[in-house]
Each structure stands twice: as structure tokens, then as C-alpha cells.
Coordinates of C-alpha atoms in Angstrom, one line a residue:
M59 CA 69.5 97.4 105.5
Q60 CA 72.5 95.2 104.9
N61 CA 70.3 92.2 103.9
R62 CA 68.3 94.5 101.5
C63 CA 71.6 95.7 99.9
V64 CA 72.7 92.0 99.5
N65 CA 69.4 91.1 97.8
M66 CA 69.6 94.1 95.4
I67 CA 73.2 93.4 94.5
A68 CA 72.5 89.7 94.1
H69 CA 69.7 90.4 91.6
L70 CA 72.0 92.9 89.8
F71 CA 74.5 90.0 89.4
N72 CA 71.7 87.6 88.1
A73 CA 71.8 85.3 91.1
P74 CA 69.4 82.3 90.5
L75 CA 66.9 83.3 93.2
G76 CA 63.2 82.4 93.4
E77 CA 60.4 84.7 94.5
A78 CA 60.8 83.6 98.1
D79 CA 64.5 83.1 98.2
T80 CA 66.9 85.3 100.1
A81 CA 70.3 86.1 98.7
V82 CA 73.4 84.9 100.5
G83 CA 76.0 87.5 101.1
V84 CA 77.4 90.0 103.6
G85 CA 78.8 93.6 103.8
T86 CA 82.5 93.8 104.5
V87 CA 85.3 96.3 105.1
G88 CA 86.2 96.8 101.4
S89 CA 86.8 94.0 98.9
S90 CA 89.9 92.8 100.8
E91 CA 87.7 91.2 103.5
A92 CA 85.2 90.1 100.9
I93 CA 88.0 88.2 99.1
M94 CA 89.2 86.6 102.4
L95 CA 85.7 85.3 103.1
A96 CA 85.1 84.0 99.6
G97 CA 88.6 82.3 99.7
L98 CA 87.9 80.7 103.1
A99 CA 84.6 79.3 101.8
F100 CA 86.3 77.8 98.7
K101 CA 89.1 76.3 100.9
R102 CA 86.7 74.8 103.4
K103 CA 84.5 73.3 100.6
W104 CA 87.6 71.8 98.9
Q105 CA 88.9 70.4 102.2
N106 CA 85.6 68.7 103.0
K107 CA 85.4 67.2 99.5
M108 CA 89.0 65.9 99.7
K109 CA 88.4 64.4 103.2
A110 CA 85.3 62.7 102.0
Q111 CA 87.3 61.1 99.2
G112 CA 90.1 60.1 101.6
K113 CA 92.7 62.3 99.9
P114 CA 95.2 64.7 101.5
C115 CA 93.9 68.3 101.9
D116 CA 97.1 70.1 103.1
K117 CA 98.2 71.7 99.8
P118 CA 95.4 73.9 98.4
N119 CA 96.1 76.3 95.6
I120 CA 94.3 79.1 93.8
V121 CA 94.9 80.2 90.1
T122 CA 94.9 83.9 89.3
G123 CA 96.6 86.3 86.9
A124 CA 99.7 88.1 87.8
N125 CA 97.6 91.3 87.6
V126 CA 95.6 90.6 90.8
Q127 CA 95.4 93.1 93.6
V128 CA 97.6 92.5 96.6
C129 CA 94.7 91.3 98.8
W130 CA 94.9 88.0 96.9
E131 CA 98.5 87.6 97.9
K132 CA 97.5 88.4 101.5
F133 CA 94.8 85.7 101.4
A134 CA 97.2 83.2 100.1
R135 CA 99.9 84.0 102.7
Y136 CA 97.6 84.4 105.7
F137 CA 95.5 81.3 105.0
E138 CA 98.3 79.1 103.6
V139 CA 97.1 78.6 100.1
E140 CA 99.6 78.4 97.2
L141 CA 99.1 81.3 94.7
K142 CA 99.6 80.1 91.1
E143 CA 99.8 83.2 88.8
V144 CA 99.4 83.3 85.1
K145 CA 102.1 85.6 83.8
L146 CA 101.2 88.5 81.6
R147 CA 102.8 89.2 78.2
D148 CA 103.4 92.2 76.0
G149 CA 100.1 93.6 74.7
Y150 CA 98.0 91.2 76.9
Y151 CA 97.8 92.5 80.4
V152 CA 95.1 90.3 81.9
M153 CA 94.8 86.6 82.8
D154 CA 94.8 84.3 79.7
P155 CA 91.9 81.8 80.2
E156 CA 93.6 79.0 78.3
K157 CA 96.7 79.2 80.5
A158 CA 94.7 79.5 83.6
A159 CA 92.8 76.3 82.8
E160 CA 96.0 74.5 82.1
M161 CA 97.4 75.4 85.6
V162 CA 94.3 74.0 87.3
D163 CA 94.9 70.7 89.2
E164 CA 93.0 68.6 91.7
N165 CA 94.2 70.9 94.6
T166 CA 92.8 74.1 93.0
I167 CA 90.1 75.5 95.2
C168 CA 89.0 78.0 92.6
V169 CA 90.1 80.2 89.7
A170 CA 89.9 84.0 90.4
A171 CA 89.0 86.2 87.5
I172 CA 89.1 90.0 87.6
L173 CA 86.3 92.1 86.2
G174 CA 88.2 95.4 85.9
S175 CA 92.0 94.9 86.3
T176 CA 93.7 97.5 88.6
L177 CA 96.4 98.0 86.0
N178 CA 94.4 98.9 82.9
G179 CA 90.7 98.5 83.8
E180 CA 90.3 95.6 81.3
F181 CA 87.6 92.9 81.9
E182 CA 88.9 89.3 81.9
D183 CA 87.1 86.8 79.7
V184 CA 85.1 85.0 82.5
K185 CA 82.8 83.3 80.0
R186 CA 85.7 81.7 78.1
L187 CA 87.2 80.6 81.4
N188 CA 83.9 79.1 82.5
D189 CA 83.6 77.1 79.2
L190 CA 87.2 75.8 79.5
L191 CA 86.7 74.7 83.1
I192 CA 83.4 73.0 82.3
E193 CA 85.3 70.9 79.7
K194 CA 88.2 70.2 82.0
N195 CA 85.9 69.3 84.9
R196 CA 84.1 66.9 82.6
Q197 CA 87.3 65.2 81.6
T198 CA 88.8 65.0 85.0
G199 CA 85.8 64.6 87.3
W200 CA 86.8 67.7 89.3
D201 CA 84.5 70.6 90.1
T202 CA 86.8 73.6 90.0
P203 CA 84.7 76.7 90.5
I204 CA 85.2 80.4 89.7
H205 CA 85.3 83.5 91.9
V206 CA 84.9 86.9 90.2
D207 CA 86.8 89.8 91.7
A208 CA 84.5 92.5 90.5
A209 CA 85.8 95.1 93.0
S210 CA 85.9 97.8 90.2
G211 CA 83.7 96.4 87.5
G212 CA 80.8 95.0 89.5
F213 CA 79.0 98.4 89.4
I214 CA 80.0 99.0 85.9
A215 CA 79.2 96.0 83.7
P216 CA 75.5 95.6 84.7
F217 CA 74.8 99.2 83.5
L218 CA 77.2 99.6 80.6
Y219 CA 77.5 96.1 79.3
P220 CA 74.3 94.2 80.3
E221 CA 74.8 91.6 77.6
L222 CA 78.2 90.6 78.9
E223 CA 78.1 87.2 80.6
W224 CA 80.4 87.3 83.6
D225 CA 78.2 86.8 86.7
F226 CA 75.9 84.1 88.1
R227 CA 74.5 83.4 84.6
L228 CA 77.7 81.3 84.2
P229 CA 77.2 78.0 86.2
L230 CA 80.8 77.8 87.6
V231 CA 80.7 81.3 89.1
K232 CA 80.0 80.6 92.8
S233 CA 80.8 84.0 94.4
I234 CA 81.4 87.6 93.5
N235 CA 82.9 90.5 95.4
V236 CA 82.4 94.2 94.7
S237 CA 83.5 97.4 96.3
G238 CA 80.8 99.8 97.3
H239 CA 83.4 102.5 97.8
K240 CA 84.5 102.5 94.2
Y241 CA 81.8 102.7 91.6
G242 CA 79.1 101.8 94.2
L243 CA 79.3 105.6 94.9
V244 CA 79.9 105.2 98.7
Y245 CA 82.7 106.7 100.7
A246 CA 85.6 104.3 101.6
G247 CA 85.2 101.3 103.8
I248 CA 82.4 99.2 102.3
G249 CA 82.6 96.0 100.2
W250 CA 80.2 93.1 99.4
V251 CA 80.5 89.4 98.8
I252 CA 77.6 87.5 97.3
W253 CA 77.4 83.7 96.9
R254 CA 75.4 81.9 94.3
S255 CA 73.4 79.8 96.8
K256 CA 73.5 78.6 100.4
E257 CA 75.3 75.5 99.3
D258 CA 78.3 77.5 98.3
L259 CA 78.9 78.9 101.8
P260 CA 79.8 76.1 104.2
E261 CA 77.5 76.2 107.2
E262 CA 80.4 75.5 109.7
L263 CA 81.9 79.0 108.8
I264 CA 78.7 80.7 109.9
F265 CA 78.3 81.7 113.6
H266 CA 74.9 82.2 115.1
I267 CA 74.3 84.6 118.0
N268 CA 71.1 85.5 119.8
Y269 CA 72.2 87.9 122.5
L270 CA 71.1 90.9 120.4
G271 CA 67.4 89.8 120.6
A272 CA 67.1 87.3 117.8
D273 CA 69.1 84.7 116.0
Q274 CA 71.6 86.5 113.9
P275 CA 74.0 84.6 111.6
T276 CA 77.4 86.2 111.1
F277 CA 80.3 85.4 108.8
T278 CA 82.9 88.2 108.9
L279 CA 86.5 88.5 110.0
N280 CA 85.5 91.1 112.5
F281 CA 82.3 91.7 114.4
S282 CA 82.0 95.4 115.4
K283 CA 82.1 98.0 112.7
G284 CA 80.3 101.2 111.8
S285 CA 77.0 101.1 110.0
S286 CA 77.3 104.4 108.1
Q287 CA 78.7 102.9 104.9
V288 CA 75.9 100.3 104.7
I289 CA 73.3 103.1 105.2
A290 CA 75.0 105.1 102.5
Q291 CA 75.0 102.2 100.1
Y292 CA 71.3 101.5 100.8
Y293 CA 70.5 105.2 100.2
Q294 CA 72.4 105.3 96.9
L295 CA 70.7 102.1 95.6
I296 CA 67.3 103.3 96.5
R297 CA 67.8 107.0 95.5
L298 CA 69.5 106.4 92.1
G299 CA 68.1 103.0 91.1
F300 CA 69.2 101.2 88.0
E301 CA 68.6 104.2 85.7
G302 CA 70.5 106.6 87.9
Y303 CA 73.6 104.3 88.2
R304 CA 73.5 103.8 84.4
N305 CA 73.5 107.5 83.7
I306 CA 76.4 108.1 86.0
M307 CA 78.5 105.2 84.5
E308 CA 77.7 106.4 81.0
N309 CA 78.9 109.9 81.9
C310 CA 82.1 108.5 83.4
Q311 CA 82.7 106.5 80.3
E312 CA 82.2 109.6 78.1
N313 CA 84.6 111.6 80.2
A314 CA 87.2 108.8 79.9
T315 CA 86.7 108.9 76.1
V316 CA 87.4 112.7 76.1
L317 CA 90.6 112.2 78.1
K318 CA 91.7 109.3 75.8
T319 CA 91.0 111.3 72.7
G320 CA 93.0 114.3 74.0
L321 CA 96.0 112.1 74.8
E322 CA 95.9 110.5 71.4
Q323 CA 95.8 113.9 69.7
T324 CA 99.2 114.7 71.3
G325 CA 100.7 112.0 69.3
R326 CA 103.0 111.1 72.2
F327 CA 101.1 108.2 73.9
N328 CA 100.0 104.7 73.4
I329 CA 96.7 103.9 75.1
V330 CA 97.1 100.7 77.1
S331 CA 93.5 100.5 78.5
K332 CA 90.6 99.1 76.6
D333 CA 87.3 100.7 75.5
H334 CA 85.5 97.7 77.0
G335 CA 86.1 97.9 80.8
V336 CA 86.3 100.3 83.8
P337 CA 86.2 104.0 82.8
L338 CA 89.9 104.6 83.2
V339 CA 92.7 105.6 80.9
A340 CA 96.1 103.8 81.1
F341 CA 98.7 105.2 78.7
S342 CA 102.5 105.0 78.1
L343 CA 104.9 107.1 76.1
K344 CA 105.6 106.0 72.6
D345 CA 109.2 107.2 72.9
N346 CA 110.7 107.0 76.4
S347 CA 114.3 107.0 75.4
C348 CA 114.8 110.6 76.6
H349 CA 112.1 110.9 79.2
N350 CA 110.0 108.3 80.9
E351 CA 106.6 108.0 82.5
F352 CA 107.9 108.5 86.0
E353 CA 109.1 111.9 85.0
V354 CA 105.7 112.8 83.6
S355 CA 104.1 111.6 86.8
D356 CA 106.5 113.6 89.0
M357 CA 106.1 116.9 87.0
L358 CA 102.3 116.6 86.9
R359 CA 102.4 117.2 90.7
R360 CA 103.4 120.7 90.0
F361 CA 99.9 121.2 88.6
G362 CA 98.2 119.4 91.5
W363 CA 97.7 116.1 89.7
I364 CA 98.6 112.8 91.3
V365 CA 98.8 110.4 88.3
P366 CA 100.5 107.1 89.3
A367 CA 103.2 105.6 87.1
Y368 CA 104.1 101.9 87.6
T369 CA 105.5 98.9 85.8
M370 CA 103.4 95.9 84.7
P371 CA 103.7 92.6 86.6
P372 CA 105.8 89.6 85.2
D373 CA 106.3 89.0 82.3
A374 CA 105.4 92.5 81.1
Q375 CA 107.5 94.4 83.6
H376 CA 109.3 96.2 80.9
V377 CA 106.1 98.2 80.2
T378 CA 105.5 101.4 82.3
V379 CA 102.2 103.1 82.3
L380 CA 100.4 106.1 83.7
R381 CA 96.8 105.7 84.9
V382 CA 93.8 108.0 85.4
V383 CA 90.7 106.6 87.0
V384 CA 87.5 108.5 86.0
R385 CA 85.0 108.7 88.8
E386 CA 81.7 110.5 89.2
D387 CA 83.3 113.7 90.2
F388 CA 85.9 113.7 87.4
S389 CA 84.1 116.1 85.0
R390 CA 84.7 116.8 81.4
T391 CA 86.3 120.2 82.3
L392 CA 88.8 118.3 84.5
A393 CA 89.5 115.9 81.7
E394 CA 90.3 118.7 79.3
R395 CA 92.4 120.5 81.9
L396 CA 94.4 117.4 82.6
V397 CA 95.2 117.0 78.9
C398 CA 96.3 120.6 78.8
D399 CA 98.6 120.2 81.8
I400 CA 100.1 117.0 80.3
G401 CA 100.9 119.0 77.2
K402 CA 102.6 121.6 79.3
V403 CA 104.6 118.8 81.1
L404 CA 105.7 117.3 77.7
H405 CA 106.8 120.8 76.6
D406 CA 108.9 121.3 79.7
L407 CA 110.4 117.8 79.5
D408 CA 111.4 118.5 75.8
S409 CA 113.4 121.5 77.0
L410 CA 115.3 119.5 79.6
P411 CA 118.4 117.4 78.8
A412 CA 117.7 113.7 78.1
R413 CA 118.1 111.4 81.1
L414 CA 121.4 109.4 81.1
S415 CA 119.9 106.0 81.7
I416 CA 123.0 104.1 80.7
K417 CA 125.1 106.2 82.9
L418 CA 122.7 105.6 85.8
G419 CA 122.7 101.9 85.1
I420 CA 126.4 101.5 85.8
S421 CA 127.9 101.7 89.3
P422 CA 130.8 104.2 89.9
E423 CA 133.2 101.3 90.8
D424 CA 132.4 99.4 87.6
A425 CA 132.8 102.6 85.5
K426 CA 136.2 103.2 87.1
N427 CA 137.3 99.7 86.3
G428 CA 136.0 99.9 82.8
V429 CA 133.3 97.2 83.4
A430 CA 129.9 98.0 81.9
V431 CA 127.5 96.0 84.1
K432 CA 123.9 97.3 84.0
K433 CA 121.8 97.4 87.1
T434 CA 118.3 95.9 87.3
D435 CA 115.4 97.7 85.8
L436 CA 114.0 98.5 89.2
E437 CA 117.3 100.0 90.4
V438 CA 117.6 102.1 87.3
Q439 CA 114.0 103.4 87.7
R440 CA 114.7 104.3 91.3
E441 CA 117.9 106.2 90.4
I442 CA 116.3 108.0 87.5
T443 CA 113.3 109.0 89.6
T444 CA 115.6 110.3 92.4
Y445 CA 117.8 112.1 89.9
W446 CA 114.8 113.9 88.3
R447 CA 113.3 114.8 91.6
K448 CA 116.5 116.5 92.6
F449 CA 116.8 118.1 89.1
V450 CA 113.3 119.6 89.3
A451 CA 113.7 120.7 92.9
D452 CA 116.9 122.6 92.0
R453 CA 115.1 124.3 89.1
K454 CA 112.3 125.3 91.4
K455 CA 114.8 126.9 93.8
T456 CA 116.4 128.9 90.9
R457 CA 113.2 129.8 89.0
G458 CA 110.8 130.3 91.9
I459 CA 108.4 127.7 90.7
C460 CA 105.9 126.7 93.4

């Protein structure tokens, strides 16, 4: 069943397979393990190449955007690979392909592009990155490849944007990971990593065992794991098919549009997410001088909503956003209810006194000495959040709000 899932997903990602070819890939425990395996394959291939050329192979690096998920940082730290991050900028919250190509050097094992940023759901321009690296490889003689982290977008793009070139149609894309427990519509604990061809997965990383009755190649960080997620993935792929997945993704996108439209109609938010990407809505307050996104997130819990608020990575950390991910079970009714509850929160916040961010940004000792030294943004945010939680808790006690 796992091999059948690998074949179906590889065809979905346009792997160059012949009629008799078998796709190369494996099921993993989420995209984290998938990324570890793909990274190890890139590192070993790079090491073998450098050794063959008589060059040192002790300082590998990988180029990513600052918006990557923490599992990339884990891979870099656990397997001793330098992580070179392309910083973000105001209004552009994904990796810039031009800057990424500039950061590539002879020790770069791969460039990791994200199809569906965790921060705002935006797809990075994998085709532009591919074209830039082809030109740089031609000029330098290198063969820097691309890995696509399609954890969120791998089950979105083939159905909503079939014309978008991001997968194995691009020659430098050597491996892709995707999470089955996100838009693959399976419960948590399943991911997939697919390689372009057998040549892209070094044979020395594959272990062969025969004590289960036949030769069985294995390439995973762990051996024993449950099969329920693989069975569920196989069931969903067979039961829904291409048309079924497409209908579900279109419905998610329409519900995200309903939510986005409702937020825009309040006149209080800037939409940070893009129409072209994962069905999610990331938004920030147009005016956060009196109240900020952390307060909105905190007060939404009163209505049963857990909407995360967070700051963007460097160099856009001054931007704070709220994010709502629209999944299959997030109906249009829920979208309309969330907009209504956000309106109630805004009304309640307007009736509260403005937060004293400057006062919170100055320590008592400095204030006593007449020195106006502001704390870091993170310290200010923590103090503001703590202050408002106490303020809301006190109001609950006096007004009987549950």
C-alpha cells in the first residue's frame, strides 16, 4: 500500500516515469522526517561528488528562506549543515529567488523552496529559482539542485493550479516532500518524500533486509511504526480520486475567500496572505497603536477560537499577523461565524483603554532615573500580552464572563 501511494503521489507531481518504472519514495512520520531524509540524500550526494574531485567536504550548507519551518533548522543542527537563510522584507514574506541564487556556493547541497509558506500560505517561485540556478550552474560548473517543501501545498497545487510549474517538470527539482496529514486528508502522523529518480537517492543510504520473507529496502530514520496512516492515505486516494480532491480543495478555497471578504468588509485589517496559495487567511490590523493582534487572538478564545498571532521572521519581524487555516471541516457557516466573533472582539477592544506600550517599554528603574530606554520588541510584546491577559481575567471576575 505504501508503494502504491508513492506511485500515485509521484505521478501527481509529474515524476518522469515510464510505463514500467516504479517511483522512488517512502512514507514518513510527517514532513519532518521526510525533510531529514531528503536532506541526508543531498548531503551524501554532495560529499561523494566533492570527494571524487579531491575537494574538502566538511562544510556543507543549504539555502532557504527565513520563513522555513523549524524542521529545517533541526536538520541543519542535527546533521551539521550550515543553514543560510534569505531574509524577508516588508511586503514580501517568502524567499526571494534572486537572493537565494546569489547565496549559493560550491558547498551548497541544495536550495529548499516552500510551496505554501507556514506564515501566509504563499507559494514560492520555484520555476524562477530553477531558471536562475540553471544559469548559475552553467556559468560555474556546479550542479546545485532544488528540494521543494510542499508540506502544505503538495495536495493543493495539482488540483487548484495544474498549470503552475513547481514539481518534477522542472529539471533541478530532485525531491519533494508533502504532508498527508494536512491537505492529504489523513489524521496526524503521515508524510511522504518522493525522489525524481533512483539516481537522486544514494544507494549507500538504503538498507536491505530479508528476514520478513523477501528482500525489503528501507530508508527511514526509524523502522517500526503504525500502518494506520498509510492505510488511511491509500483509502483517501482511491476513494476520492483526482476529482474528489479537487472538489474538496476548491471548497476550501471558496470558504477562505468568504472569510477574507468578511475581514476586508470590517475595514480594520490588511490581508497578508495571497489568493494564489494554500487556503488560509493571514491578516493584520491596519491600526495597532491602541490594540494589537495579540489582544485580538487572546480575546477570541472567549468565543472558542484559537487563532494564532505571531511576528514575521527577520527582517520583517515588525509585522504581526493572525492566521486562519481553512481545512475540509471549516465550513462556510464557521467562516461567517468567525467574522462575526471577530467583529464582537473589535467592539469590545474599542471600549477598553488603549494599551500603554511606551510605558510598558520602559523599566521602572529607568523611569525613576528619568532615562527613557525602550525594551526590545519581543519584551514589549510579552509584557503587553501578560498585561492584557490579567486585565481580561479581572474583567471576567467582575462581570461573570465565562
